[in-house]
Amino acid sequence: MYRNFVFPSREELASHAREMPEIHPDDVITMLTVMKAAEEIKGKTDGILERRYHMSQGKLCVMIILHQHREGLAPSKLAVMAGVTKATISVMLARMERDGLVKKSVNADDGRARLVYLTDKGREEMDSILPAHYVRISRLIGRLDEGEKKELVRLLHKIVDE
């Protein structure tokens, strides 16, 4: 499961902990395990997206956002929602427009601004990809019972939320 990932030994961590008492070996190993599991899960889902659909996770994210906002979005707002820079969204949208997945039009409320929409082709692609993508995600987490899922989400929030 954790190929190409080297965990420090407990002895190594204990040695560092003697010098820096803030180091807790079990905490380090637990967090590295969480990080590696996230990497493995991401690798599985991203790999399928790339192989089957020639789509990156970033492109999927942008297309899902546009799929949810049929009224269109300003590129700057789309960048914020996708967690990327304006420069990155500009490049992504240019490629997606070239591929016929999105279109830009003048904002009726502000003639200087543009809105981005999925084209019919982009919407059809999402309608084709998303159900199968969500099935794969469901299968990955489906090994857990409902209580375990809730506990996992609770614990992950406890780690991430400050």
Coordinates of C-alpha atoms in Angstrom, one line a residue:
M1 CA 0.0 0.0 0.0
Y2 CA 2.7 2.5 0.9
R3 CA 5.2 1.9 -1.9
N4 CA 8.0 4.4 -2.4
F5 CA 7.3 5.9 1.0
V6 CA 9.7 5.5 3.9
F7 CA 8.4 5.9 7.4
P8 CA 11.0 6.8 10.0
S9 CA 11.6 4.0 12.6
R10 CA 10.3 4.5 16.1
E11 CA 13.9 4.4 17.3
E12 CA 14.8 7.2 15.0
L13 CA 11.9 9.3 16.1
A14 CA 12.6 8.5 19.8
S15 CA 16.2 9.7 19.2
H16 CA 14.9 13.0 17.8
A17 CA 12.4 13.2 20.7
R18 CA 15.2 13.1 23.2
E19 CA 16.6 16.2 21.7
M20 CA 13.2 17.9 21.0
P21 CA 10.6 16.7 23.5
E22 CA 7.8 18.3 21.3
I23 CA 8.3 15.3 18.9
H24 CA 5.9 12.5 19.7
P25 CA 6.8 9.4 17.7
D26 CA 3.2 8.0 17.6
D27 CA 1.9 11.4 16.4
V28 CA 4.5 11.5 13.6
I29 CA 3.7 8.0 12.4
T30 CA 0.0 8.5 12.6
M31 CA 0.1 11.7 10.6
L32 CA 2.5 10.2 8.0
T33 CA 0.1 7.3 7.6
V34 CA -2.9 9.7 7.1
M35 CA -0.8 11.7 4.5
K36 CA 0.2 8.6 2.7
A37 CA -3.3 7.2 2.6
A38 CA -4.6 10.5 1.2
E39 CA -1.8 10.3 -1.5
E40 CA -2.8 6.7 -2.4
I41 CA -6.5 7.6 -2.6
K42 CA -5.7 10.6 -4.7
G43 CA -3.5 8.6 -6.9
K44 CA -6.2 6.0 -7.6
T45 CA -8.9 8.6 -8.4
D46 CA -6.6 10.8 -10.4
G47 CA -5.1 7.9 -12.3
I48 CA -8.5 6.7 -13.5
L49 CA -9.5 10.3 -14.5
E50 CA -6.3 10.6 -16.5
R51 CA -6.4 7.2 -18.2
R52 CA -10.1 7.0 -19.0
Y53 CA -11.0 10.7 -19.6
H54 CA -7.7 12.5 -20.1
M55 CA -8.7 14.8 -17.3
S56 CA -6.8 16.2 -14.4
Q57 CA -8.3 16.6 -10.9
G58 CA -8.0 20.4 -11.4
K59 CA -9.9 20.3 -14.7
L60 CA -12.6 18.1 -13.1
C61 CA -12.9 20.6 -10.2
V62 CA -13.4 23.5 -12.5
M63 CA -15.9 21.6 -14.6
I64 CA -17.9 20.5 -11.5
I65 CA -18.1 24.1 -10.3
L66 CA -19.3 25.2 -13.7
H67 CA -21.7 22.3 -13.8
Q68 CA -23.2 23.5 -10.5
H69 CA -23.4 27.2 -11.7
R70 CA -25.3 27.0 -14.9
E71 CA -25.7 30.8 -14.8
G72 CA -22.0 31.1 -15.5
L73 CA -19.2 32.5 -13.4
A74 CA -16.6 35.2 -13.8
P75 CA -13.1 33.7 -14.3
S76 CA -11.8 35.4 -11.2
K77 CA -14.6 34.0 -9.0
L78 CA -14.1 30.6 -10.6
A79 CA -10.3 30.8 -9.7
V80 CA -11.2 31.5 -6.1
M81 CA -13.7 28.7 -5.9
A82 CA -11.2 26.2 -7.5
G83 CA -8.4 27.4 -5.3
V84 CA -6.1 28.4 -8.1
T85 CA -4.6 31.7 -9.3
K86 CA -6.1 33.9 -12.0
A87 CA -3.2 33.0 -14.3
T88 CA -3.8 29.2 -13.8
I89 CA -7.6 29.5 -14.4
S90 CA -6.9 31.6 -17.6
V91 CA -4.7 28.8 -19.0
M92 CA -7.1 26.1 -18.0
L93 CA -10.1 28.0 -19.5
A94 CA -8.2 28.6 -22.8
R95 CA -7.5 24.9 -23.1
M96 CA -11.0 23.9 -22.2
E97 CA -12.4 26.5 -24.7
R98 CA -10.1 25.1 -27.4
D99 CA -11.5 21.7 -26.6
G100 CA -15.1 22.9 -26.9
L101 CA -15.9 22.3 -23.2
V102 CA -16.5 25.9 -22.1
K103 CA -17.5 29.2 -23.7
K104 CA -17.1 32.8 -22.6
S105 CA -19.8 35.4 -23.1
V106 CA -20.3 39.0 -22.1
N107 CA -21.9 39.5 -18.7
A108 CA -25.3 41.1 -19.3
D109 CA -25.0 43.1 -16.1
D110 CA -21.5 44.5 -16.9
G111 CA -20.6 44.6 -20.5
R112 CA -16.9 44.7 -19.7
A113 CA -17.0 41.5 -17.7
R114 CA -17.1 37.9 -19.1
L115 CA -18.8 34.9 -17.8
V116 CA -17.7 31.3 -18.3
Y117 CA -20.2 28.4 -18.9
L118 CA -20.0 24.8 -19.8
T119 CA -20.9 24.1 -23.4
D120 CA -23.4 21.4 -24.3
K121 CA -20.3 19.2 -25.0
G122 CA -18.9 20.1 -21.5
R123 CA -22.2 19.4 -19.8
E124 CA -22.5 16.0 -21.7
E125 CA -19.0 15.1 -20.6
M126 CA -19.8 15.9 -17.0
D127 CA -23.1 13.9 -17.2
S128 CA -21.0 11.0 -18.5
I129 CA -18.1 11.2 -16.1
L130 CA -19.6 12.2 -12.8
P131 CA -21.8 9.2 -12.0
A132 CA -19.0 6.7 -12.6
H133 CA -16.5 8.9 -10.7
Y134 CA -18.9 9.1 -7.7
V135 CA -19.4 5.3 -7.9
R136 CA -15.6 4.8 -7.7
I137 CA -15.4 7.1 -4.7
S138 CA -18.3 5.4 -3.0
R139 CA -16.6 2.0 -3.5
L140 CA -13.3 3.3 -1.9
I141 CA -15.1 4.4 1.3
G142 CA -17.8 1.7 1.1
R143 CA -15.7 -0.7 3.2
L144 CA -16.5 1.4 6.2
D145 CA -19.8 1.2 8.0
E146 CA -21.8 4.4 8.6
G147 CA -20.4 4.9 12.1
E148 CA -16.8 4.5 10.9
K149 CA -17.5 7.1 8.1
K150 CA -18.8 9.6 10.6
E151 CA -15.9 9.0 12.9
L152 CA -13.4 9.4 10.1
V153 CA -14.9 12.7 9.0
R154 CA -15.0 13.9 12.6
L155 CA -11.4 12.9 13.2
L156 CA -10.2 14.5 9.9
H157 CA -12.0 17.7 10.8
K158 CA -10.4 17.6 14.2
I159 CA -6.9 17.4 12.6
V160 CA -7.6 20.1 9.9
D161 CA -9.8 22.6 11.6
E162 CA -8.0 25.0 13.9

